[in-house]
Structure formats: C-alpha cells, structure tokens
CSV table of C-alpha atoms in Angstrom, one decimal:
chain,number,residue,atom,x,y,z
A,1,UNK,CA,15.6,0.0,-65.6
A,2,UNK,CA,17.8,3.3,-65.7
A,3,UNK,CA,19.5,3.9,-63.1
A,4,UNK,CA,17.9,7.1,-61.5
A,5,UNK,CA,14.4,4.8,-61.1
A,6,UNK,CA,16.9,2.2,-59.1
A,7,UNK,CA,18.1,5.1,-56.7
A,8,UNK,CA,15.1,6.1,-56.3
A,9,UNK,CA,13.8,2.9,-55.3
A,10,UNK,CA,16.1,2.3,-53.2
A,11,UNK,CA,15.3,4.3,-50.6
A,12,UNK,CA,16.8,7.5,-48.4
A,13,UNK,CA,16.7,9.1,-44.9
A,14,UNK,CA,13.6,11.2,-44.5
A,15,UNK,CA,15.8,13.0,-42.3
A,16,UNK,CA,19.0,13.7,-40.9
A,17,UNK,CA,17.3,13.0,-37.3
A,18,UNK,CA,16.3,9.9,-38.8
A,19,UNK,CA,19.7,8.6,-40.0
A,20,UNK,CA,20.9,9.7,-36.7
A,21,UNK,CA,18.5,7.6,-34.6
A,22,UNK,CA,18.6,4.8,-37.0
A,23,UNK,CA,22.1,4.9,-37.1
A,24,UNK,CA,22.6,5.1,-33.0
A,25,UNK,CA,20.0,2.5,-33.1
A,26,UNK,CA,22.4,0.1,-34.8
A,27,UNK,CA,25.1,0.7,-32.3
A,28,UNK,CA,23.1,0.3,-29.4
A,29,UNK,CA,21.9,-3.1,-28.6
A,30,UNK,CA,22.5,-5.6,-26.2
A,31,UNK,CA,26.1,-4.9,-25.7
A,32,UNK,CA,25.3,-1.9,-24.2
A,33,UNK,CA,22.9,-3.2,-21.7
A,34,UNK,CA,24.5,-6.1,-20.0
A,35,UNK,CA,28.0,-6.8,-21.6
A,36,UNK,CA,29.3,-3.0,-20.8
A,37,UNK,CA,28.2,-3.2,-17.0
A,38,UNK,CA,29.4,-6.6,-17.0
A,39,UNK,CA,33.4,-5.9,-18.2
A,40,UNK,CA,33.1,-2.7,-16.2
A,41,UNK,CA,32.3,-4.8,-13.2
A,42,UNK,CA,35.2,-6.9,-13.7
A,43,UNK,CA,37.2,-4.5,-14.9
A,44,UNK,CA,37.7,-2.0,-12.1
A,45,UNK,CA,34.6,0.0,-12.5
A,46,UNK,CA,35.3,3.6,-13.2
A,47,UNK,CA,38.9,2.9,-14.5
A,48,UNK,CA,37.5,0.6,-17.6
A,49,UNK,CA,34.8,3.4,-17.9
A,50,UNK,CA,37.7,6.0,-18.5
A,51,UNK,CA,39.4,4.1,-20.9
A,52,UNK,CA,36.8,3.4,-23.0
A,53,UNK,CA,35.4,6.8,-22.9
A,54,UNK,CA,38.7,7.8,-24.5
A,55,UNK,CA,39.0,5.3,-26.7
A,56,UNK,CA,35.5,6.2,-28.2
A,57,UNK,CA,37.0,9.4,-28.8
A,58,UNK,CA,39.7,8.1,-30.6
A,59,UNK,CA,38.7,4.8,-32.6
A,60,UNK,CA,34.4,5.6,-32.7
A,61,UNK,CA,34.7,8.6,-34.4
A,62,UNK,CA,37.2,7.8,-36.8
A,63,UNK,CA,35.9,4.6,-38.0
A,64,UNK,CA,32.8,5.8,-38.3
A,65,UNK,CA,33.2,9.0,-40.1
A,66,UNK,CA,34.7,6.5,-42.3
A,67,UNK,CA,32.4,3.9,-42.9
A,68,UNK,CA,29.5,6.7,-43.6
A,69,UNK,CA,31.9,8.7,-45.5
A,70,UNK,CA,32.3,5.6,-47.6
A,71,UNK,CA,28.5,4.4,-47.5
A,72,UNK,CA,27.0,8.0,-49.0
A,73,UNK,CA,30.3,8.1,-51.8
A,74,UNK,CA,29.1,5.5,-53.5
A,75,UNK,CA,25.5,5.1,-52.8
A,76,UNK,CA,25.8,1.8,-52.4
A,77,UNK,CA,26.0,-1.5,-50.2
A,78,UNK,CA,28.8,-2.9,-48.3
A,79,UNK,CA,30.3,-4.6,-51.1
A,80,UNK,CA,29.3,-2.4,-53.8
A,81,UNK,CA,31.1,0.4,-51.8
A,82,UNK,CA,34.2,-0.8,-51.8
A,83,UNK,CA,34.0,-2.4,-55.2
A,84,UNK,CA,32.6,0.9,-56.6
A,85,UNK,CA,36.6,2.5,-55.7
A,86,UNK,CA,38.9,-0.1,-56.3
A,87,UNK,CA,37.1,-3.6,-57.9
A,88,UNK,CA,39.8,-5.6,-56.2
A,89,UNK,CA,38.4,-4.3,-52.6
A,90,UNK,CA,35.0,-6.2,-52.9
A,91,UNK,CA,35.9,-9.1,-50.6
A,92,UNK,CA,35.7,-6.7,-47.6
A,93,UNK,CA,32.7,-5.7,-47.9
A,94,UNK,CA,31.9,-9.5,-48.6
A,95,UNK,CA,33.5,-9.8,-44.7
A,96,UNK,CA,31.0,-7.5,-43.5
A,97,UNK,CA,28.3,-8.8,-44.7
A,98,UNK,CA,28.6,-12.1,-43.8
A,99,UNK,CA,29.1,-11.0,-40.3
A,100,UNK,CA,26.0,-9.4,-40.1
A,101,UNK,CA,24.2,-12.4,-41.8
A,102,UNK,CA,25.6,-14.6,-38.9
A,103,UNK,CA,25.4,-12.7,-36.2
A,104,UNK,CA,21.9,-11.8,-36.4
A,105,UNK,CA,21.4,-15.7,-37.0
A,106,UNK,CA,22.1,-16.0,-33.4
A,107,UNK,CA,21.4,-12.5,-31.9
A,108,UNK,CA,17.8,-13.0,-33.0
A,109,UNK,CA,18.4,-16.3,-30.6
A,110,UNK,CA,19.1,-14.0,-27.5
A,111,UNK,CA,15.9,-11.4,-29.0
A,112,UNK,CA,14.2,-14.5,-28.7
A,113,UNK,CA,14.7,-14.9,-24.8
A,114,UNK,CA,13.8,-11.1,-24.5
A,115,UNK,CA,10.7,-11.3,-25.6
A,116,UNK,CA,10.1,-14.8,-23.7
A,117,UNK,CA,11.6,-13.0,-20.4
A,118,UNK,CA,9.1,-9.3,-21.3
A,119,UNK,CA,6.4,-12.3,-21.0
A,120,UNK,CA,7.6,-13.9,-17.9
A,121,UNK,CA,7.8,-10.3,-16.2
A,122,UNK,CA,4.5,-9.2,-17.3
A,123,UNK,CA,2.8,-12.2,-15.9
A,124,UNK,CA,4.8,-12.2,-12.6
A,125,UNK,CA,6.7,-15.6,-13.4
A,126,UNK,CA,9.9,-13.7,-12.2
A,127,UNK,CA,8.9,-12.8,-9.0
A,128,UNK,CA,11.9,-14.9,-7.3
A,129,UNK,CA,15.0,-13.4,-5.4
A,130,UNK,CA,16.2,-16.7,-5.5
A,131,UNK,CA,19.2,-16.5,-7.9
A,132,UNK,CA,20.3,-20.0,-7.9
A,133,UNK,CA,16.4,-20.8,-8.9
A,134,UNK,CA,16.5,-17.7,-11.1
A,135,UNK,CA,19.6,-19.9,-12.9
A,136,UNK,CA,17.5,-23.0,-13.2
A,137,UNK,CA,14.5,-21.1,-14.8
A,138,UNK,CA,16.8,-19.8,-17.4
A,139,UNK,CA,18.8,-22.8,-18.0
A,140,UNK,CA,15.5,-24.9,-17.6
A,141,UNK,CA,14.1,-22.5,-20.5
A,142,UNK,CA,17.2,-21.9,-23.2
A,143,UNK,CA,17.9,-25.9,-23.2
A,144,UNK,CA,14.0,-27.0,-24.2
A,145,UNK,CA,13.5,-27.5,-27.7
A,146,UNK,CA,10.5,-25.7,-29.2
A,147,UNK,CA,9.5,-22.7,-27.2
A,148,UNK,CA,13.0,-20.6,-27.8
A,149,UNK,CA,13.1,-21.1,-31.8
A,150,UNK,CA,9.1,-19.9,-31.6
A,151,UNK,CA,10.8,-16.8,-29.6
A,152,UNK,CA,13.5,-16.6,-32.1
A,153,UNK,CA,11.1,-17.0,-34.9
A,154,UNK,CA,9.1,-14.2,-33.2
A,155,UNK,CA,11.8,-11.7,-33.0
A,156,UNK,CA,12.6,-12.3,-36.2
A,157,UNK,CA,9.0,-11.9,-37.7
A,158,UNK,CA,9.0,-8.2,-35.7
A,159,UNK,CA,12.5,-7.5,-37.4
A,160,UNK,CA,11.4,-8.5,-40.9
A,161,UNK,CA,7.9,-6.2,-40.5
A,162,UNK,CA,10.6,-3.5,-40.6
A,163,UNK,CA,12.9,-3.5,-42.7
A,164,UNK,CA,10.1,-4.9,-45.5
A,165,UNK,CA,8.8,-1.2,-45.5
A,166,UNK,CA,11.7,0.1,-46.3
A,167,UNK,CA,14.2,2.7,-45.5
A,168,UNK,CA,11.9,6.0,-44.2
A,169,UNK,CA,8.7,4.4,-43.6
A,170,UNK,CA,10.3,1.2,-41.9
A,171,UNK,CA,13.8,1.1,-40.0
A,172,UNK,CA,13.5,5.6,-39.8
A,173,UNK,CA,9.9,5.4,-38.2
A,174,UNK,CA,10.4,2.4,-35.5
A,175,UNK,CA,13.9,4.0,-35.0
A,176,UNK,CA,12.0,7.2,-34.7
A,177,UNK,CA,9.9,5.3,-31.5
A,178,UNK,CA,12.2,3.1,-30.3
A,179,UNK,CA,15.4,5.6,-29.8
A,180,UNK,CA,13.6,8.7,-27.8
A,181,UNK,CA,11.4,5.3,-25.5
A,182,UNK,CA,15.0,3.8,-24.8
A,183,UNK,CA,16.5,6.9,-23.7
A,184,UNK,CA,13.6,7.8,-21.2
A,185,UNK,CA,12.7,4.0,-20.1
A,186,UNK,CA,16.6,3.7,-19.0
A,187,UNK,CA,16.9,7.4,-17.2
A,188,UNK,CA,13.5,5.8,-15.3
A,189,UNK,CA,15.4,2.8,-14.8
A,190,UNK,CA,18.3,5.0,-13.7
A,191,UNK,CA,16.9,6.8,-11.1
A,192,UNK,CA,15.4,4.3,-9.7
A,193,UNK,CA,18.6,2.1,-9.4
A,194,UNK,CA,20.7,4.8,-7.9
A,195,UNK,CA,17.7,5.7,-5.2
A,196,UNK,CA,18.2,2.7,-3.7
A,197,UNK,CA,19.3,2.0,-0.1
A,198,UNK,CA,22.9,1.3,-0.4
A,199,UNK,CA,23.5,2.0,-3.8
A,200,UNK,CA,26.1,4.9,-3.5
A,201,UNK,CA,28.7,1.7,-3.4
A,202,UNK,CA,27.7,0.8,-6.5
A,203,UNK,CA,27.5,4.5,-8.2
A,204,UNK,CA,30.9,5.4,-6.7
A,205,UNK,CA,32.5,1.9,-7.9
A,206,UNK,CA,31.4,3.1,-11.4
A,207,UNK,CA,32.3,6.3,-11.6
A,208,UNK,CA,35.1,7.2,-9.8
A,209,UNK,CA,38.4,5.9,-11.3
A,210,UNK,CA,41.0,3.8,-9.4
A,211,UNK,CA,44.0,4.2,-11.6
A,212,UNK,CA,46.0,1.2,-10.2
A,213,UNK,CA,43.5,-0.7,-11.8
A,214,UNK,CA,44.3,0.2,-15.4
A,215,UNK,CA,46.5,-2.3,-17.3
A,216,UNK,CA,46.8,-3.6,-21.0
A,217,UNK,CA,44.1,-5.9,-20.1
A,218,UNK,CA,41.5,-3.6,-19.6
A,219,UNK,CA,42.5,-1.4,-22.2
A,220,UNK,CA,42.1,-4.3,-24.4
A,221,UNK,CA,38.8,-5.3,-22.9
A,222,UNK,CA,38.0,-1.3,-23.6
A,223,UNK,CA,39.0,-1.5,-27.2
A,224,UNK,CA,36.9,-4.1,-28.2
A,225,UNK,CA,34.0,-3.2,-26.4
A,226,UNK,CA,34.0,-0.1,-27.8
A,227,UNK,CA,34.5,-1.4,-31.4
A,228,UNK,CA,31.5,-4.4,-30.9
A,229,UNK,CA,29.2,-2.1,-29.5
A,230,UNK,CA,29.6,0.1,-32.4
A,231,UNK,CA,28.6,-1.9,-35.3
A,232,UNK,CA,31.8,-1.4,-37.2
A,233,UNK,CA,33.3,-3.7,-39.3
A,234,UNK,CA,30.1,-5.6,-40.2
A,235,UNK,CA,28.5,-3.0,-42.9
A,236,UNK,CA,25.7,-1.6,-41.2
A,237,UNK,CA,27.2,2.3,-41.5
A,238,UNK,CA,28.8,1.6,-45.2
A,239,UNK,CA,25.0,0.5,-45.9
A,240,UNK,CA,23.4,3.1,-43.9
A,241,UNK,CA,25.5,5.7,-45.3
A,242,UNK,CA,24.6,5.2,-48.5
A,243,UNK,CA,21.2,6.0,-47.9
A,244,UNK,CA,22.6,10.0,-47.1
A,245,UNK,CA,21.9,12.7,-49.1
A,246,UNK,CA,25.0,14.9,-49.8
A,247,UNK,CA,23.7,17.8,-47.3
A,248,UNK,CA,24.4,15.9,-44.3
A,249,UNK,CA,27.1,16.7,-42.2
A,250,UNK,CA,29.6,13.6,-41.8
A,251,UNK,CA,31.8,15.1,-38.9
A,252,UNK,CA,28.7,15.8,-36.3
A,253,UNK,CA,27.1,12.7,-37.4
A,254,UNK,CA,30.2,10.5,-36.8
A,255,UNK,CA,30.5,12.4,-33.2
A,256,UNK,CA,26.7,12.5,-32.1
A,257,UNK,CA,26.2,8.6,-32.8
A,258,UNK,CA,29.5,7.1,-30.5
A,259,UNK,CA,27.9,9.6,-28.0
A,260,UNK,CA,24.7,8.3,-28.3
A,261,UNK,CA,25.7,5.0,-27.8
A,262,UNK,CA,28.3,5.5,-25.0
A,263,UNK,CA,25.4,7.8,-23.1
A,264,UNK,CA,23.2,4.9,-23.4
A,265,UNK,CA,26.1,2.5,-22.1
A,266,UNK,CA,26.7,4.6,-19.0
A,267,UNK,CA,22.8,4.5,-18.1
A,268,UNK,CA,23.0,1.1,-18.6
A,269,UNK,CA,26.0,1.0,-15.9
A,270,UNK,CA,24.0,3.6,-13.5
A,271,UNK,CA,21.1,1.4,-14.2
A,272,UNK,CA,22.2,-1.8,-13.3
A,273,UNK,CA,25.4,-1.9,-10.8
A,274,UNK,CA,23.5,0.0,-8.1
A,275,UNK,CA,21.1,-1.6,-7.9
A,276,UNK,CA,23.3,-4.8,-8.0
A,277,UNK,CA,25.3,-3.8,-5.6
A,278,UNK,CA,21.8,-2.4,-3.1
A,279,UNK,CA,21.1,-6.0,-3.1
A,280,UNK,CA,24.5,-7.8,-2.3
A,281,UNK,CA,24.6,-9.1,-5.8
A,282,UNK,CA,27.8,-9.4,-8.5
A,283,UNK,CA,28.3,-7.5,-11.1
A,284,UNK,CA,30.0,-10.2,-13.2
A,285,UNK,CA,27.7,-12.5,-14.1
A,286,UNK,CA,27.9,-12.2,-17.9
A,287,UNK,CA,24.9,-13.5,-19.3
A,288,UNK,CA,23.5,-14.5,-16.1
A,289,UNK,CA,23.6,-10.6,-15.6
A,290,UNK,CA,20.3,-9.6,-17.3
A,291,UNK,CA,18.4,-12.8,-17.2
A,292,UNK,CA,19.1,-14.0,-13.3
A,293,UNK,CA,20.7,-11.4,-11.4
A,294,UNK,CA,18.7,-8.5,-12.8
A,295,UNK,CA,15.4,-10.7,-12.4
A,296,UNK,CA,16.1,-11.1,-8.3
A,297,UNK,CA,16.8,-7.3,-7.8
A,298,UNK,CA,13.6,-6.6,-9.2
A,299,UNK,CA,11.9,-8.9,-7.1
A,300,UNK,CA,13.0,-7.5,-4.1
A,301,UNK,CA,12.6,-4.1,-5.5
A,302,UNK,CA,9.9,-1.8,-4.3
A,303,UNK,CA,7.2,-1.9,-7.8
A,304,UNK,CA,9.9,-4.6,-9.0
A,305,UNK,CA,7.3,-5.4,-11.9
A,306,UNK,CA,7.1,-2.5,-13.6
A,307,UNK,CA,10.3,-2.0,-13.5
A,308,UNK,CA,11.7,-5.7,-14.2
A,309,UNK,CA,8.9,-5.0,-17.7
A,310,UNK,CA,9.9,-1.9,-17.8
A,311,UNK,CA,13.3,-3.2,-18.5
A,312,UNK,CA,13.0,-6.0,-21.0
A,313,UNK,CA,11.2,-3.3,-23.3
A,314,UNK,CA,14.5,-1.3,-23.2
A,315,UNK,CA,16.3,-4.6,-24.1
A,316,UNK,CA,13.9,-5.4,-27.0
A,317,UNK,CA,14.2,-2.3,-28.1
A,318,UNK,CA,17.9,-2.2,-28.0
A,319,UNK,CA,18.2,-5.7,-30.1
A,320,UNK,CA,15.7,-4.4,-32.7
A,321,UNK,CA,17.6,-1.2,-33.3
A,322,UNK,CA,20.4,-3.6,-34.1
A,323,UNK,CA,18.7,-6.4,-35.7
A,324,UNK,CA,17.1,-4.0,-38.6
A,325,UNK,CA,20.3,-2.8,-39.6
A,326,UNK,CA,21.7,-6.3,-39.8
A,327,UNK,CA,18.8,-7.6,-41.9
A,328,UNK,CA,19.0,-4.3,-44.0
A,329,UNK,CA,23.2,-4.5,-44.4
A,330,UNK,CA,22.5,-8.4,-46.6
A,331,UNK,CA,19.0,-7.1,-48.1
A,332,UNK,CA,20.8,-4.1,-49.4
A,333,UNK,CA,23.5,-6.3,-50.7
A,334,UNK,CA,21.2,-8.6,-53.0
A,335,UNK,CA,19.0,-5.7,-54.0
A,336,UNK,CA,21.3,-3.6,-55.4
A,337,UNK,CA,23.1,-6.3,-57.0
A,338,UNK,CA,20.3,-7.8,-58.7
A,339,UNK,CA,17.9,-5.4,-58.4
A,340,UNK,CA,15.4,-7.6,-57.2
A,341,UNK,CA,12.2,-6.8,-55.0
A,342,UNK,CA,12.9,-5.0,-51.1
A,343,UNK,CA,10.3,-7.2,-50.0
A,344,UNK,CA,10.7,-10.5,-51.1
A,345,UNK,CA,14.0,-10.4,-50.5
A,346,UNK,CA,13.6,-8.9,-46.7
A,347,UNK,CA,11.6,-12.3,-46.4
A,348,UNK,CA,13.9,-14.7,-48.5
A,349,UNK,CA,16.8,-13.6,-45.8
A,350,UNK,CA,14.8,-13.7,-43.0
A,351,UNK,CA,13.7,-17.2,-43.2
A,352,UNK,CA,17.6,-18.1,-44.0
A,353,UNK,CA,18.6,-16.4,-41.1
A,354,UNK,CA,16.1,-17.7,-38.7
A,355,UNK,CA,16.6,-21.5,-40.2
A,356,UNK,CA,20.5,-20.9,-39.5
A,357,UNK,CA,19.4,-19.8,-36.6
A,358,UNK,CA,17.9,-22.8,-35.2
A,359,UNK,CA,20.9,-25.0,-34.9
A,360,UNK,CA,22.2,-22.2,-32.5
A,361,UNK,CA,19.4,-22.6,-30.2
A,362,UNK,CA,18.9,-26.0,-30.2
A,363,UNK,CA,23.2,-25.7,-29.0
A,364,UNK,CA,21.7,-24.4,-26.2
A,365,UNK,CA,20.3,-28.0,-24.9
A,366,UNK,CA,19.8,-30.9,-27.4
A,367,UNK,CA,22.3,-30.2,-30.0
A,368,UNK,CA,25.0,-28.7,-26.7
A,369,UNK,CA,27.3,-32.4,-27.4
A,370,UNK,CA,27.5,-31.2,-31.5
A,371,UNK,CA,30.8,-29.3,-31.5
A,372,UNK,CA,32.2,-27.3,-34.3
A,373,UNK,CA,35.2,-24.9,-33.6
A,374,UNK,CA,37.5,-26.5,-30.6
A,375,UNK,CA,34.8,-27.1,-28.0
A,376,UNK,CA,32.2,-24.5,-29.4
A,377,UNK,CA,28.6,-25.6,-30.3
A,378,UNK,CA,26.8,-23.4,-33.4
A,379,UNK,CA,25.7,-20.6,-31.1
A,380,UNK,CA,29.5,-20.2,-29.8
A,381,UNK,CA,30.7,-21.1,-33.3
A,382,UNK,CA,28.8,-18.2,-34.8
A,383,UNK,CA,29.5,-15.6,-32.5
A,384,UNK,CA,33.3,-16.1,-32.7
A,385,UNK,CA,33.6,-16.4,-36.2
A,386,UNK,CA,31.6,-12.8,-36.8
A,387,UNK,CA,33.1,-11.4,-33.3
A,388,UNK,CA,36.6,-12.3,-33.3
A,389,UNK,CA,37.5,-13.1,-36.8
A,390,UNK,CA,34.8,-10.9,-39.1
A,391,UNK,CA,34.4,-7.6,-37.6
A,392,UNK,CA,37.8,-6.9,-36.1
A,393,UNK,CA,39.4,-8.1,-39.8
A,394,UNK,CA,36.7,-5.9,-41.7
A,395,UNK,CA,37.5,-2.7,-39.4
A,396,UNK,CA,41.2,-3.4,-40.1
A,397,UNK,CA,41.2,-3.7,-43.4
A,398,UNK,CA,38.6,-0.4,-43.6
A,399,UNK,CA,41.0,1.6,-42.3
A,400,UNK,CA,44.1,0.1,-44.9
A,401,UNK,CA,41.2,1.3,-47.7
A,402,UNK,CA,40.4,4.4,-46.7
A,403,UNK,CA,43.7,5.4,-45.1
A,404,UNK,CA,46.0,4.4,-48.4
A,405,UNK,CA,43.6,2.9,-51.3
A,406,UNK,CA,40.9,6.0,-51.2
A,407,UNK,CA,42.7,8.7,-53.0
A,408,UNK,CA,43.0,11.4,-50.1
A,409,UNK,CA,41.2,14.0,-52.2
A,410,UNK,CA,38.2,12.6,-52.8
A,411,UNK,CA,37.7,11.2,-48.8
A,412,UNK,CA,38.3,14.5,-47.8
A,413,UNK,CA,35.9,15.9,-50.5
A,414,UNK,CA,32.9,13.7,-49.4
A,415,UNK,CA,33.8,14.4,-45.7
A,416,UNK,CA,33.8,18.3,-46.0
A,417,UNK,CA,31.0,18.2,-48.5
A,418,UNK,CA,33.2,19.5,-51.3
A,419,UNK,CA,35.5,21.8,-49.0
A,420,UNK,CA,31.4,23.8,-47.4
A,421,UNK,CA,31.8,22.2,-44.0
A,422,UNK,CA,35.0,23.2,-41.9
A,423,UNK,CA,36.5,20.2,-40.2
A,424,UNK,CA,38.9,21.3,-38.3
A,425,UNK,CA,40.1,17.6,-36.7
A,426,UNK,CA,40.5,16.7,-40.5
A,427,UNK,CA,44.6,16.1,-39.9
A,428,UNK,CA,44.0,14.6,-36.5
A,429,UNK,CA,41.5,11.7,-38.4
A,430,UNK,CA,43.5,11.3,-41.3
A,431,UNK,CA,47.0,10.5,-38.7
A,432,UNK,CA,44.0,8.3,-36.4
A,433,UNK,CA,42.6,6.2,-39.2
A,434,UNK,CA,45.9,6.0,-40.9
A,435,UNK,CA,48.5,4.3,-38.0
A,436,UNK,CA,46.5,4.5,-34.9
A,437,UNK,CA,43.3,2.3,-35.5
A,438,UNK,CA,44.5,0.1,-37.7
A,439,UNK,CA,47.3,-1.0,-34.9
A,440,UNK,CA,44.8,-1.0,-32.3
A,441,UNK,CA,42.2,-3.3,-34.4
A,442,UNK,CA,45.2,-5.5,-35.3
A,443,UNK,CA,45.7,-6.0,-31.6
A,444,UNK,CA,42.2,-6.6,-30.9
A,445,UNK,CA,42.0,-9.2,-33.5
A,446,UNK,CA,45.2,-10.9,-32.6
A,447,UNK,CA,44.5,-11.1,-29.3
A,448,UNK,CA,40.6,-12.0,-29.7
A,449,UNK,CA,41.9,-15.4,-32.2
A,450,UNK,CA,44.0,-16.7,-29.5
C-alpha cells in the first residue's frame, strides 16, 4: 500500500474547530471537576487558583505548542514522532503510550461509577443529605463485585463506539456535542451554586487571593495539577497533532486549549465550593467530593435532581472527552505501525483495556488485601505508575527533545508555518521549554516518587 493511501486512511481534522474541541476535550476530564476544587480547597482557595493560573501560562502553553508542533511534523503517532527525528528517541513515546493504555485501564473504572451515579440521580436513589450514609452508598457500591466492571465495561463500550469511526466522523463529532453541552451544563451549574443562600463565603474563598497562603507546597500542588489536567506527557497532543493539516496555526491553538481547560476548571470551582460551603460542607473531600458531598448538596438543593443529573452528564462528558483520546493515542500507535484495520484494532484495545481494567475494580472490595507497589492495590498501582512516574518522565524528557535534539530550525519552521505566521513569544518559548519546564517537571516528578 503506498504511502499517500495510508495518510489518507488515517484520518484528519475536518476542522480547526474540531481539533480544537477535540483537543480541549482531552485535557478536560475529571481532573477538572473534582480534583481542581478539591486542592484549591485545601490549598488556600484563591492563592492555589493564582498560581496555577500562572503556571498555565508558563508550562501549558509551552508544552503543548510542543507536543502538537511535534504531532503534525511527522504525521505520525507518539512513538513514531519521535522515532521519525532521531530513531534513538522512540522509547519516549513508548512512555506515553503506555500511560495512556494504563490510565484509561482504570479511568474507565471511575467512568464506570459516573454512569452508575447519572442512574442513581435520575431515579432519585440520591435523594439523601446524609453524608455519612451518602459514604456508605458509595463504599457499599465500588466494593461489590459485578455491578462496577458492567459500569466499567459500559463506559468503555461508549468510548470504543467513538473512536471506531474514526478521526472526523467519531472523536471530532461527539467532541463537537460534548464540548459546547459541557460548557453550558457547568455555567447552569454555576449559577446556580453561587445563587445560593450563603454562598458568597464560598465564591470569596475562591477567588480572592490570601498571599500568606502561598508556599512551595502549593506551588507544587499547582504544577502538577496543571500538567495532569493537561494530558501532557501521555501522547494524546503528539497523536492528535499529527492529524493537523499544515494551515493550522500552532501558537493560538497551544493558547486557546490551556484556556479552555483552565475556564472549565474555574467553573468547576464556582460550581462546586459555593454551594459546598451554602451547605456547611468541606471542600476537601477528594474523591468523596463528587460522589458524597456533591450528592447531599443536591439533596437539599431547591430542583436538587436536575441539577444533581444535570451534573453527572457534565462529568461523563468530561471523562469521555479524555477517554477517546486515550484509546486513540495506543490505536494510532498499532495502526500506523502495522497498518492494520482502525476498527478492529479500536476493539482489540478496548477489550485489553477493560480486562486490565477489572483487577482495578475488583481492588476496590474483593481483591483490596492483593497489594502490589508498597501498600497499593491495582487501581492505586496503576494510577501511580502513569501519574507519578509516566507522564511527569515523558513531559521531561519532551522538553530535553525538542529543546536540544529537534534541530531549532526545523521546530521553529513547523511552529511559524514556514516563517507565514508571526510568533512573537517565539524567544520567550524557546528559553521556557529549554530550562524552565524541564526543571519544573523534574521537580514534579522527584517530589511525586517520594
């Protein structure tokens, strides 16, 4: 098969809007909705929401200017990117996929209980404002054997219907849905959260800075909130970059998408924490946050149905927006390598993952005494291994390739379009992705192993 059938084959954008959503999609998931509140609320409120504003400013946009710049170069996967410039580079991409393959393993875990909890709100099960019975529901649920790896299996079965379409008529379309319903289910949420009766607490807490509170702890917190929630490091923009035509402007793309997802973060925050606070709940509840705190305000919450279904639609939308690109950054992988069918491969990997899967739910109650890492059952095992080993290495070492083994030229070349589009931070980037991100992943990841 020549090669111009296989690009053709493999798929691109339908449009630049549709990278963009698809793209914003990836990055905005479930971090966004209950981990940012969450280590804002125990991180000072408004000051960790300064910091990691900034910090998206500075590490977002540089990393991911690079991983799309690096994506749309070569035309080509996460390991065939980096292998494509330098063969000896391969093994980073290798990192990056990987991650993705295990942490959608057990993210499609968590999708699982999203679509068991949109259930439960629809049919009024979770009209309790009992928190401590709210607790027992959930553990009484994630602990039973068969009903969370149907969920899982579920979630997975809606990913897979995606990505098996392919690239414009697939992940661009539902991204095309999802995206603009996210962004007006959450301002609904919003507004109604900061309406509330004693919400102003909650809104001030968040947005108004107290800079006493700002150490090198929650600048750390910041930093690798802002690099998790931005799928870097695991292949998704290398992949989704490479499905780019050479018209599209690198630059405002690697801008718009951090904004995107940091807009969508700070709804989450005006979403959540007043109404948290209207209630005389805590914000730092981690987990607990969306799945028993969130559940109680609703129920006390004037129309606290809707809203509580309104809610877990946002959240399944946010983990499908993710999930797609996950499945897509190992399908790509396998089909350009071997050129072998979209389709059956989309279901080849999807059964892996959701078998892998299983062992991390079943963690969760029968298989919680297996240990793995230290005290860590598969679920934990999984999510440090991609969290704090894979993605922080494979950002690192992205910014050592395209800082010093990309020859300058050529990166700046593909950036600028050939020298047609003016971008006038190019000096700024090159100094960022050089010495400053690198240092600051390095950090991240040292501290994050410990």
């Amino acid at each position: 098969m020549s090669k111009v059938i296989e690009n053709k084959e493999r798929g691109q954008w339908g449009s630049k809007l549709g990278f963009i959503l698809a793209a914003a999609g990836s990055a905005v998931g479930l971090g966004n909705l209950w981990k940012f509140p969450y280590k804002a609320g125990t991180n000072g409120g408004g000051a960790f929401v300064l910091v990691y504003v900034i910090i998206v400013l500075l590490l977002g946009f540089s990393l991911m200017i690079a991983e799309i710049a690096l994506g749309r170069n070569t035309q080509l996967n996460a390991i065939g990117a980096y292998s494509k410039i330098n063969k000896k580079w391969g093994w980073v991409g290798a990192l990056g996929v990987l991650a993705a393959f295990l942490i959608l393993s057990f993210y499609s875990v968590v999708g699982g209980w999203v679509i068991n909890y949109l259930v439960k709100s629809a049919t009024g099960a979770l009209k309790i404002s009992d928190a401590n019975v709210l607790k027992e529901v959930f553990g009484g649920f994630v602990s039973s054997t068969t009903m969370p790896i149907i969920y899982h299996g579920i979630f997975m079965l809606i990913t897979l219907a995606i990505v098996f379409v392919g690239i414009d008529k697939g992940i661009e379309k539902a991204s095309k849905i999802m995206m603009p319903s996210l962004f007006v289910i959450i301002i609904i949420l919003a507004i109604r959260s900061v309406t509330l009766p004693g919400a102003m607490e909650g809104v001030k807490y968040f947005i108004i800075p107290d800079f006493s509170k700002i150490n090198m702890s929650v600048v750390l917190d910041a930093l690798g909130q802002v690099f998790f929630s931005l799928s870097l490091g695991m292949g998704c923009m290398i992949t989704y970059g490479s499905y780019l035509g050479k018209d599209t402007n690198i630059p405002k793309s690697g801008i718009i998408i951090p904004l995107i997802d940091t807009a969508i973060a700070l709804l989450a925050g005006f979403a959540i924490l007043p109404a948290v606070f209207a209630f005389g709940f805590k914000p730092d509840q981690g987990p607990g946050l969306m799945f028993v705190t969130l559940p109680a305000v609703f129920s006390k919450m004037p129309l606290g149905t809707v809203f509580a279904v309104l809610f877990f639609i946002l959240v399944l939308f946010a983990a499908l927006t993710s999930s797609i690109s996950l499945l897509e950054v190992v399908v790509a992988y396998i089909v350009d390598k071997w050129n072998f069918s979209r389709q059956r491969t989309s279901i080849a990997i999807a059964i892996i993952i959701f078998l892998v899967g299983i062992p991390a739910s079943l963690s969760q109650g029968v298989w919680s005494n297996i240990h793995l890492l230290g005290n860590r059952g598969f679920f934990d095992t999984y999510d440090f291994i991609a969290s704090n080993i894979l993605l922080p290495l494979g950002g690192f070492l992205l910014c050592i390739f395209v800082g010093w083994i990309w020859k300058k030229q050529q990166c700046e070349d593909e950036i600028t379009n050939g020298g047609e589009i003016k971008f006038r931070l190019k000096k700024v980037w090159f100094f960022l992705i050089k010495y400053i991100c690198p240092v600051a992943i390095l950090i991240v990841f040292l501290r994050s192993i410990k």
